XYZ file of C-alpha atoms in Angstrom:
618
model
C 16.076 -102.237 -175.723
C 18.433 -105.160 -176.252
C 18.121 -107.946 -173.698
C 21.447 -109.457 -172.671
C 22.289 -111.864 -169.883
C 25.714 -111.165 -168.413
C 27.872 -114.026 -167.196
C 26.974 -112.993 -163.627
C 23.262 -113.265 -164.303
C 23.604 -116.590 -166.087
C 25.607 -117.908 -163.139
C 22.976 -116.688 -160.679
C 20.136 -118.297 -162.607
C 22.049 -121.541 -163.002
C 22.926 -121.517 -159.294
C 19.285 -121.397 -158.314
C 18.289 -123.886 -160.986
C 20.838 -126.370 -159.634
C 19.520 -126.068 -156.097
C 15.911 -126.260 -157.232
C 16.525 -129.339 -159.393
C 18.058 -131.202 -156.460
C 14.905 -130.646 -154.411
C 11.767 -132.480 -155.580
C 9.413 -129.670 -154.572
C 11.675 -126.948 -155.988
C 11.269 -125.349 -152.562
C 14.499 -123.434 -152.815
C 14.064 -121.689 -156.126
C 14.740 -117.975 -155.852
C 11.075 -117.174 -156.300
C 9.893 -119.374 -153.438
C 12.624 -118.665 -150.905
C 11.564 -115.893 -148.560
C 14.051 -112.978 -148.694
C 14.671 -113.242 -144.948
C 14.545 -117.042 -144.788
C 16.698 -118.697 -142.155
C 16.994 -121.801 -144.338
C 20.687 -121.173 -144.760
C 21.634 -124.560 -146.204
C 19.842 -123.837 -149.462
C 21.157 -120.319 -149.758
C 24.736 -121.489 -149.065
C 24.389 -123.927 -151.977
C 23.206 -121.074 -154.181
C 26.184 -118.910 -153.177
C 28.678 -121.704 -153.797
C 27.248 -122.415 -157.234
C 27.241 -118.708 -158.070
C 30.834 -118.137 -156.948
C 32.184 -121.225 -158.693
C 31.344 -119.520 -162.004
C 31.829 -115.841 -161.191
C 34.455 -115.512 -158.454
C 36.204 -118.833 -157.769
C 39.004 -117.033 -155.937
C 36.632 -116.038 -153.127
C 35.201 -119.549 -152.925
C 38.734 -120.897 -152.604
C 39.565 -118.395 -149.856
C 36.394 -119.228 -147.920
C 36.917 -122.985 -148.220
C 40.368 -122.695 -146.635
C 39.526 -119.928 -144.145
C 40.596 -120.517 -140.531
C 37.182 -119.392 -139.270
C 34.754 -121.756 -140.963
C 31.694 -120.214 -139.306
C 32.552 -116.760 -140.659
C 33.211 -118.270 -144.083
C 29.736 -119.792 -144.048
C 28.220 -116.504 -142.891
C 29.671 -114.830 -145.953
C 28.150 -117.451 -148.218
C 24.759 -116.867 -146.611
C 25.032 -113.141 -147.242
C 26.085 -113.590 -150.864
C 23.271 -116.061 -151.477
C 20.692 -113.739 -149.938
C 21.961 -110.860 -152.055
C 21.609 -112.861 -155.259
C 18.181 -114.067 -154.195
C 16.937 -110.541 -153.460
C 18.088 -109.255 -156.834
C 16.494 -112.026 -158.888
C 13.334 -112.152 -156.789
C 12.498 -108.449 -157.046
C 13.286 -108.429 -160.781
C 10.980 -111.358 -161.423
C 8.145 -109.873 -159.372
C 8.145 -106.422 -160.999
C 8.178 -107.957 -164.481
C 5.266 -110.240 -163.583
C 3.410 -107.308 -162.044
C 3.647 -105.382 -165.290
C 2.557 -108.426 -167.283
C -0.600 -108.497 -165.129
C -1.128 -104.789 -165.910
C -0.758 -103.981 -162.235
C 1.153 -101.118 -160.667
C 2.991 -100.721 -157.383
C 0.809 -99.860 -154.420
C 1.116 -96.708 -152.305
C 2.431 -94.808 -155.364
C 5.922 -96.215 -154.911
C 6.787 -95.180 -158.471
C 5.501 -92.665 -160.996
C 3.663 -94.033 -164.039
C 6.764 -93.570 -166.196
C 9.024 -95.245 -163.634
C 6.550 -98.100 -163.355
C 6.687 -98.787 -167.077
C 10.480 -98.745 -167.092
C 11.034 -100.791 -163.937
C 8.768 -103.599 -165.072
C 10.034 -103.742 -168.657
C 11.646 -107.147 -169.086
C 14.546 -105.976 -171.236
C 15.282 -103.084 -168.878
C 15.044 -105.388 -165.875
C 17.470 -107.792 -167.463
C 20.044 -105.063 -167.930
C 19.519 -103.767 -164.391
C 19.902 -107.253 -162.932
C 23.058 -107.769 -164.959
C 24.507 -104.598 -163.476
C 23.462 -105.529 -159.904
C 25.118 -108.920 -160.097
C 28.236 -107.616 -161.849
C 28.668 -105.209 -158.932
C 28.313 -108.100 -156.487
C 31.004 -110.058 -158.318
C 33.387 -107.091 -158.064
C 32.663 -106.879 -154.344
C 33.326 -110.609 -153.957
C 36.691 -110.221 -155.682
C 37.559 -107.325 -153.369
C 36.510 -109.419 -150.369
C 38.784 -112.267 -151.453
C 41.662 -109.807 -151.495
C 40.669 -108.296 -148.153
C 40.545 -111.663 -146.420
C 44.035 -112.592 -147.592
C 45.891 -109.264 -147.223
C 45.977 -106.934 -144.189
C 44.750 -103.429 -145.020
C 44.218 -100.146 -143.247
C 41.032 -98.173 -143.617
C 41.604 -94.414 -144.018
C 42.313 -92.448 -140.850
C 41.533 -88.812 -140.060
C 42.337 -86.291 -137.342
C 39.726 -86.705 -134.601
C 39.130 -83.081 -133.724
C 41.176 -81.545 -130.912
C 42.121 -84.971 -129.542
C 44.645 -85.158 -132.372
C 44.082 -88.923 -132.561
C 44.342 -90.547 -135.970
C 40.908 -92.109 -136.035
C 39.888 -94.873 -138.467
C 36.776 -93.827 -140.362
C 35.183 -97.123 -139.283
C 34.862 -97.877 -135.550
C 34.217 -101.286 -134.014
C 31.147 -101.028 -131.770
C 30.830 -103.593 -128.979
C 27.135 -103.878 -128.171
C 26.297 -106.818 -130.428
C 28.980 -109.437 -129.678
C 28.896 -109.820 -125.884
C 27.105 -112.783 -124.334
C 24.414 -110.852 -122.510
C 23.082 -107.414 -121.635
C 22.669 -108.589 -118.021
C 19.214 -107.039 -117.905
C 17.349 -109.955 -116.413
C 17.748 -113.532 -115.328
C 20.944 -114.858 -113.808
C 23.690 -112.256 -114.257
C 26.963 -113.185 -115.941
C 29.765 -111.717 -113.836
C 32.791 -113.938 -114.519
C 34.512 -115.255 -117.621
C 33.788 -118.807 -116.436
C 30.125 -118.116 -117.178
C 30.807 -116.955 -120.738
C 30.189 -119.506 -123.471
C 33.338 -120.561 -125.320
C 31.687 -120.017 -128.711
C 30.738 -116.456 -127.810
C 34.238 -115.505 -126.626
C 35.884 -117.115 -129.658
C 33.573 -115.113 -131.906
C 34.478 -111.916 -130.033
C 38.222 -112.584 -130.339
C 37.812 -113.308 -134.053
C 35.952 -110.018 -134.515
C 38.749 -108.087 -132.797
C 41.430 -109.832 -134.836
C 39.607 -109.191 -138.098
C 39.026 -105.542 -137.184
C 42.756 -105.098 -136.598
C 43.486 -106.951 -139.855
C 41.420 -104.196 -141.528
C 43.098 -101.332 -139.641
C 40.023 -100.719 -137.468
C 41.815 -100.033 -134.179
C 39.132 -97.962 -132.422
C 37.077 -100.199 -130.098
C 34.036 -98.628 -128.441
C 32.161 -100.199 -125.534
C 30.211 -99.181 -122.419
C 29.327 -100.173 -118.880
C 25.737 -100.495 -120.075
C 26.628 -103.166 -122.645
C 26.332 -106.050 -120.203
C 29.395 -108.312 -120.292
C 31.092 -106.390 -123.118
C 33.817 -104.693 -121.037
C 34.679 -107.896 -119.172
C 34.883 -109.970 -122.354
C 36.916 -107.335 -124.198
C 39.343 -107.159 -121.272
C 39.880 -110.912 -121.448
C 40.229 -110.804 -125.250
C 42.784 -107.982 -125.160
C 44.944 -110.079 -122.857
C 44.954 -112.802 -125.508
C 45.787 -110.353 -128.313
C 48.647 -108.826 -126.342
C 50.053 -112.236 -125.374
C 49.862 -113.523 -128.959
C 51.553 -110.386 -130.279
C 48.571 -109.467 -132.460
C 48.835 -105.875 -131.243
C 50.209 -103.673 -128.465
C 48.225 -101.419 -126.141
C 49.513 -98.315 -127.896
C 48.167 -99.604 -131.220
C 44.604 -99.313 -129.961
C 42.127 -96.522 -129.307
C 39.893 -97.805 -126.519
C 36.700 -95.975 -125.661
C 34.193 -96.789 -122.963
C 31.156 -94.991 -121.642
C 29.449 -94.662 -118.274
C 26.019 -93.370 -117.277
C 25.139 -90.900 -114.542
C 22.180 -90.505 -112.191
C 20.624 -87.953 -109.855
C 21.800 -89.860 -106.759
C 25.383 -90.274 -107.933
C 28.111 -88.222 -106.277
C 31.361 -87.162 -107.863
C 33.234 -89.822 -105.899
C 30.677 -92.476 -106.911
C 31.155 -91.631 -110.591
C 34.928 -91.635 -110.304
C 34.948 -95.021 -108.570
C 32.590 -96.447 -111.209
C 34.853 -95.305 -114.059
C 37.894 -96.800 -112.364
C 36.095 -100.157 -112.120
C 35.359 -99.951 -115.837
C 39.033 -99.384 -116.647
C 40.011 -102.291 -114.377
C 37.385 -104.519 -116.001
C 39.007 -103.781 -119.359
C 42.362 -104.816 -117.871
C 43.955 -101.501 -118.820
C 45.901 -98.732 -117.119
C 43.941 -96.065 -118.990
C 41.325 -95.526 -121.677
C 41.926 -93.205 -124.601
C 38.354 -91.945 -124.666
C 35.724 -91.827 -121.935
C 32.158 -90.731 -122.695
C 29.324 -89.718 -120.450
C 26.817 -92.280 -121.715
C 23.309 -91.115 -122.491
C 23.492 -87.393 -121.907
C 19.852 -87.262 -122.929
C 18.067 -84.588 -120.881
C 18.591 -81.141 -119.418
C 18.836 -82.792 -115.991
C 21.791 -84.857 -117.167
C 23.624 -81.685 -118.135
C 22.789 -80.194 -114.731
C 24.165 -83.217 -112.876
C 27.453 -82.765 -114.708
C 27.880 -79.041 -114.159
C 25.568 -77.978 -111.310
C 25.068 -80.925 -108.957
C 25.192 -79.138 -105.632
C 26.582 -80.907 -102.578
C 27.111 -84.183 -104.449
C 29.752 -82.483 -106.572
C 29.722 -81.788 -110.304
C 30.056 -85.147 -112.012
C 32.178 -83.761 -114.836
C 34.898 -83.119 -112.247
C 35.243 -86.863 -111.668
C 36.257 -87.361 -115.292
C 38.493 -84.304 -115.245
C 40.348 -85.649 -112.215
C 40.863 -88.981 -113.955
C 42.206 -87.127 -116.968
C 44.691 -85.299 -114.740
C 45.705 -88.672 -113.272
C 46.314 -90.164 -116.731
C 43.459 -92.673 -116.497
C 41.384 -90.954 -119.181
C 42.984 -89.204 -122.151
C 39.982 -87.411 -123.695
C 36.421 -86.669 -122.549
C 33.248 -86.863 -124.626
C 29.562 -87.668 -124.437
C 27.092 -89.871 -126.260
C 23.494 -88.830 -126.681
C 19.945 -89.580 -127.793
C 18.877 -86.102 -126.661
C 16.775 -83.416 -128.334
C 18.799 -81.041 -130.474
C 18.670 -78.172 -127.959
C 20.101 -80.354 -125.154
C 22.983 -81.566 -127.316
C 23.653 -77.971 -128.315
C 23.806 -76.907 -124.672
C 26.310 -79.686 -123.877
C 28.547 -78.805 -126.829
C 28.536 -75.128 -125.893
C 30.011 -75.886 -122.458
C 33.259 -76.603 -124.372
C 33.927 -79.317 -121.796
C 33.980 -82.148 -124.312
C 36.553 -83.192 -126.892
C 34.185 -85.287 -129.016
C 30.550 -86.313 -129.353
C 28.735 -89.542 -130.256
C 25.360 -88.741 -131.856
C 22.812 -89.873 -134.424
C 22.987 -88.314 -137.877
C 22.233 -90.241 -141.067
C 21.204 -89.772 -144.683
C 17.579 -90.450 -143.749
C 17.422 -88.619 -140.409
C 18.825 -88.144 -136.910
C 16.847 -90.917 -135.209
C 15.432 -89.627 -131.890
C 16.330 -86.035 -132.852
C 14.580 -86.241 -136.226
C 11.960 -83.538 -136.599
C 13.775 -81.181 -134.236
C 14.836 -77.967 -135.915
C 13.562 -74.942 -137.770
C 13.535 -73.550 -141.291
C 17.353 -73.623 -141.375
C 18.182 -76.968 -139.759
C 16.596 -80.372 -139.296
C 17.795 -82.955 -136.807
C 21.403 -82.851 -135.680
C 22.839 -80.912 -138.619
C 23.130 -77.801 -136.446
C 25.035 -79.763 -133.800
C 27.368 -81.316 -136.370
C 28.317 -77.813 -137.445
C 28.614 -76.602 -133.853
C 30.952 -79.493 -133.025
C 33.229 -78.408 -135.853
C 33.299 -74.890 -134.414
C 34.553 -76.361 -131.130
C 37.018 -78.649 -132.968
C 35.342 -81.741 -131.543
C 35.616 -85.252 -132.892
C 32.350 -86.395 -134.509
C 31.367 -90.040 -134.060
C 28.150 -91.267 -135.693
C 26.154 -93.769 -133.659
C 24.523 -96.825 -135.217
C 25.140 -95.949 -138.853
C 23.671 -99.187 -140.184
C 20.948 -99.889 -137.619
C 19.355 -96.666 -136.356
C 20.497 -95.219 -139.681
C 17.817 -97.251 -141.481
C 18.468 -100.952 -140.708
C 20.634 -100.947 -143.808
C 21.622 -104.581 -143.255
C 17.953 -105.356 -144.015
C 16.889 -102.697 -146.552
C 13.648 -102.438 -148.468
C 13.393 -103.343 -152.122
C 12.727 -99.671 -152.831
C 15.912 -98.456 -151.160
C 17.992 -101.023 -153.028
C 16.381 -99.913 -156.283
C 17.476 -96.352 -155.499
C 21.107 -97.164 -154.664
C 21.865 -99.963 -157.120
C 23.576 -100.748 -159.407
C 26.261 -98.393 -158.105
C 26.213 -99.618 -154.498
C 24.230 -101.364 -151.803
C 22.416 -99.209 -149.216
C 25.072 -99.835 -146.545
C 27.767 -98.337 -148.736
C 25.598 -95.352 -149.618
C 24.842 -94.690 -145.935
C 28.552 -94.757 -145.146
C 29.631 -92.598 -148.093
C 26.916 -90.038 -147.341
C 28.625 -89.473 -144.000
C 32.232 -89.627 -145.162
C 31.504 -87.260 -148.068
C 29.385 -84.980 -145.894
C 31.531 -81.865 -146.303
C 31.262 -82.189 -150.096
C 27.548 -82.809 -150.638
C 26.004 -80.613 -147.924
C 25.766 -77.231 -149.648
C 27.537 -74.505 -147.705
C 28.633 -76.991 -145.049
C 32.325 -77.930 -144.901
C 31.746 -80.097 -141.806
C 33.424 -83.492 -141.740
C 32.219 -86.691 -140.105
C 35.210 -88.421 -138.581
C 34.101 -91.972 -137.844
C 31.019 -94.183 -138.088
C 30.444 -97.222 -135.921
C 29.715 -100.773 -137.000
C 28.225 -102.824 -134.180
C 29.545 -106.177 -135.375
C 27.889 -109.339 -134.078
C 30.186 -111.494 -136.224
C 33.414 -110.866 -138.227
C 31.606 -110.718 -141.575
C 29.595 -107.705 -140.396
C 32.727 -105.631 -140.946
C 33.095 -106.653 -144.606
C 30.870 -104.069 -146.276
C 31.867 -101.110 -144.053
C 35.558 -101.849 -144.565
C 35.238 -102.379 -148.317
C 33.259 -99.137 -148.528
C 35.946 -97.305 -146.544
C 38.699 -98.584 -148.817
C 36.709 -97.626 -151.924
C 35.791 -94.207 -150.506
C 39.149 -92.710 -151.518
C 38.685 -93.614 -155.198
C 37.324 -91.392 -157.942
C 34.990 -94.201 -159.000
C 33.299 -94.222 -155.583
C 32.703 -90.468 -155.753
C 31.182 -90.691 -159.209
C 28.941 -93.547 -158.124
C 27.915 -91.740 -154.950
C 27.008 -88.584 -156.828
C 24.805 -90.591 -159.207
C 22.915 -92.246 -156.324
C 22.695 -89.037 -154.299
C 21.280 -87.154 -157.284
C 18.732 -89.924 -157.888
C 17.587 -89.776 -154.267
C 17.330 -85.984 -154.250
C 15.231 -86.093 -157.412
C 12.946 -88.719 -155.910
C 12.508 -86.614 -152.773
C 11.110 -83.723 -154.798
C 8.978 -86.070 -156.904
C 7.434 -87.786 -153.870
C 7.014 -84.790 -151.580
C 7.396 -81.647 -153.651
C 10.233 -79.220 -152.965
C 8.331 -77.187 -150.393
C 7.515 -80.128 -148.085
C 10.963 -81.653 -148.596
C 12.595 -78.467 -147.325
C 10.152 -77.367 -144.614
C 8.310 -80.383 -143.181
C 9.999 -80.055 -139.774
C 9.111 -76.386 -139.172
C 7.102 -75.905 -135.993
C 6.923 -79.597 -135.109
C 7.384 -80.482 -131.432
C 9.013 -83.586 -130.061
C 8.480 -84.802 -126.519
C 10.505 -82.066 -124.825
C 8.085 -79.445 -126.217
C 4.956 -81.482 -125.391
C 4.383 -81.157 -121.625
C 0.909 -82.685 -121.611
C 1.433 -85.874 -123.601
C 5.157 -86.150 -124.379
C 4.221 -86.465 -128.056
C 7.086 -87.215 -130.442
C 5.344 -85.528 -133.366
C 8.509 -84.559 -135.234
C 9.602 -88.194 -135.180
C 6.197 -89.378 -136.389
C 6.265 -87.078 -139.411
C 9.855 -88.096 -140.102
C 8.803 -91.765 -140.150
C 6.063 -90.881 -142.643
C 8.762 -89.413 -144.868
C 11.080 -92.395 -144.394
C 8.400 -94.907 -145.378
C 7.204 -93.002 -148.438
C 10.666 -91.985 -149.574
C 12.633 -95.183 -148.939
C 10.052 -97.855 -148.158
C 11.648 -98.462 -144.740
C 8.486 -99.767 -143.089
C 10.208 -102.320 -140.841
C 12.616 -99.677 -139.575
C 9.715 -97.314 -138.906
C 7.796 -100.018 -137.052
C 10.794 -100.592 -134.760
C 11.023 -96.902 -133.867
C 7.289 -96.299 -133.612
C 6.954 -99.371 -131.412
C 8.910 -97.576 -128.689
C 6.534 -94.601 -128.937
C 3.556 -96.901 -128.542
C 5.177 -98.522 -125.524
C 5.884 -95.144 -123.955
C 2.268 -94.096 -124.529
C 1.070 -97.059 -122.490
C 3.107 -96.027 -119.447
C 2.512 -92.263 -119.693
C 0.441 -91.166 -116.693
C -1.602 -88.004 -117.242
C -1.781 -87.506 -113.477
C 2.005 -87.122 -113.286
C 4.126 -84.203 -114.380
C 6.140 -84.287 -117.593
C 9.371 -84.781 -115.644
C 7.923 -87.542 -113.482
C 6.838 -89.416 -116.605
C 10.189 -88.999 -118.352
C 12.155 -90.411 -115.408
C 9.614 -93.026 -114.269
C 10.505 -95.201 -117.265
C 14.296 -95.884 -117.332
C 14.293 -96.315 -121.101
C 12.200 -93.275 -121.957
C 15.033 -90.745 -122.341
C 16.937 -93.209 -124.570
C 14.004 -93.903 -126.901
C 11.836 -90.908 -126.055
C 8.343 -89.738 -126.877
C 4.789 -91.004 -127.129
C 2.817 -92.010 -130.198
C -0.376 -90.822 -131.841
C -3.680 -90.741 -129.949
C -6.604 -90.686 -132.443
C -8.852 -89.098 -129.828
C -6.478 -86.293 -128.811
C -6.656 -82.649 -129.818
C -3.190 -81.635 -131.050
C -4.018 -77.997 -131.815
C -1.848 -76.652 -129.003
C 1.165 -78.788 -129.922
C 0.823 -77.881 -133.604
C 0.241 -74.157 -133.127
C 3.630 -73.254 -134.657
C 3.260 -75.454 -137.744
C 2.805 -73.385 -140.939
C -0.800 -73.521 -142.112
C 0.237 -74.937 -145.488
C 1.856 -77.954 -143.742
C -0.824 -78.665 -141.157
C -3.089 -81.010 -143.189
C -0.161 -83.143 -144.242
C 1.264 -83.240 -140.711
C -2.021 -84.628 -139.391
C -2.191 -87.060 -142.309
C 1.369 -88.185 -141.561
C 0.620 -88.865 -137.888
C -2.410 -90.998 -138.754
C -0.524 -92.772 -141.549
C 2.346 -93.800 -139.275
C 0.004 -94.981 -136.537
C -2.002 -97.002 -139.075
C 1.001 -98.670 -140.719
C 3.363 -99.080 -137.778
C 1.142 -100.724 -135.196
C 0.177 -104.371 -135.052
C -3.411 -103.284 -135.653
C -2.926 -102.147 -139.258
C -5.596 -104.624 -140.276
C -5.632 -106.271 -143.657
C -3.246 -103.878 -145.353
C -0.983 -105.636 -147.834
C 2.585 -104.411 -147.545
C 3.719 -103.137 -150.950
C 6.498 -105.105 -152.638
C 8.707 -102.018 -152.585
C 8.370 -101.714 -148.806
C 9.188 -105.357 -148.144
C 12.612 -106.328 -146.816
C 14.897 -107.366 -149.666
C 17.303 -109.416 -147.537
C 18.629 -109.618 -144.001
C 22.404 -109.742 -143.652
C 22.231 -111.282 -140.170
C 22.847 -114.997 -140.771
C 22.056 -115.900 -137.167
C 20.801 -114.331 -133.950
C 23.481 -112.324 -132.140
C 24.551 -113.641 -128.723
C 23.083 -110.883 -126.523
C 19.740 -111.202 -128.280
C 19.541 -114.859 -127.235
C 19.559 -114.077 -123.523
């Protein structure tokens, strides 16, 4: 195989060489810089050197950009991308030179030989960096010219919904979940509010006019209300240009009048006369459905929203959910809702993963049911709970590149859903990006703009085919198609609240995509729930004793427990692997996984969060 360094690769190597040569210890060479390093000064230098040779137009745009902090954020992200590409390439070549192979059977023997071949790696790296240069050129154009992401009919609401939504749970100052509460704008830091306003302005610059928030997002509603005033006064947009959605939770003690008054306060906090979309937030259990439709003397809580709709304060009614599949199905079948916010991603359905039968897994059945009811379909947390795609593993990047980064694949998988799901013409209408900074919208917006091109479809099909082939190679066709059959999650585990379906799903996610850090995040909540589960209490008492349980439900693996009753419906052929999967996830995803060395393929390639988001600081 001919070895050829493209101009992009030469620029990347020279960029790192320049930074390394200016530092006596060569601390900042690509091979010494940790892929998630917060040493942003060095990585900014790398990005500037790289762009000066490959995409000077973007460097020029960033140097003159009105928001210098966002410009720097973009340089950090570009530098980390280049670093991840060169670092992984160097390490797999050196591994092969040492006659070593990837651990945990990340690749087949044939793949191993190819991946570590120096000439092959050179060509792959060329292609990765050439793709990055094209993205940088597109970003330069995006930053200097207003665009509009594609819009689609949002079910029976009839709204023209952008296929990217701006989520508002990462840019507020605080969650207000402890310490001194922030209740007035005077308490909000100037830097935080300026960042929020810049995010809103950039979203509108990109045609992302759907803004989604919630009462439960701390100061988000208050800060958005103040920001909208500024946008209206400056003539950036008019109220009718926007689709504003907020959400409110319910409780067993809440009356219809309580719920109605709470929603009105939310609308007032936003500084608006009405909201386009109101969602019941966290319709997560059967009890929640009962409180809406059969709440006795307190009054059915759904009637509070219906009255506000009649009064013109709410245009359309929906619900958001982390519920088991059967609970979501029950809510959809009431036909009381115009749209639904739920988890559904290329690698699973988050808390609903493992629910299902031989025909469906996760929320696929509910996606199809929503179409039957002509509901809008909004996908929650596409880039976070959908795999932490802003911080992917080396393995996942190797599967999606050179055609696209994992974030773009995750988005296209949803937007192209009706085309690649065999026998399923169901469309996904919008996916949310919870932006903590303006630059977080770059990749989703660029992906949305590219999604209408033939080139994007060809690239997607190549990546999708590669992933499907890997799935059968890693698991075998039988397990790939039937692993979820008979598995219970917490709602079918009255004794222990075991989230077994989720555990087996995480086993698949780690072995298929190398997403160990993502799996550790999810499994950590199961471990936490296990600590508070009281065997002397009923299932229902346990579920509602912990306020966060129904949002991140289920308990983890107990090595001393007998799971025969919970696994009685699992096909005999799957049972050994199910038990293996539960032990595997517990071993790898707890802090007590001993001296295990995390395989290179499972390690995080980069982290596209240049700094800690405001609400995570408080």
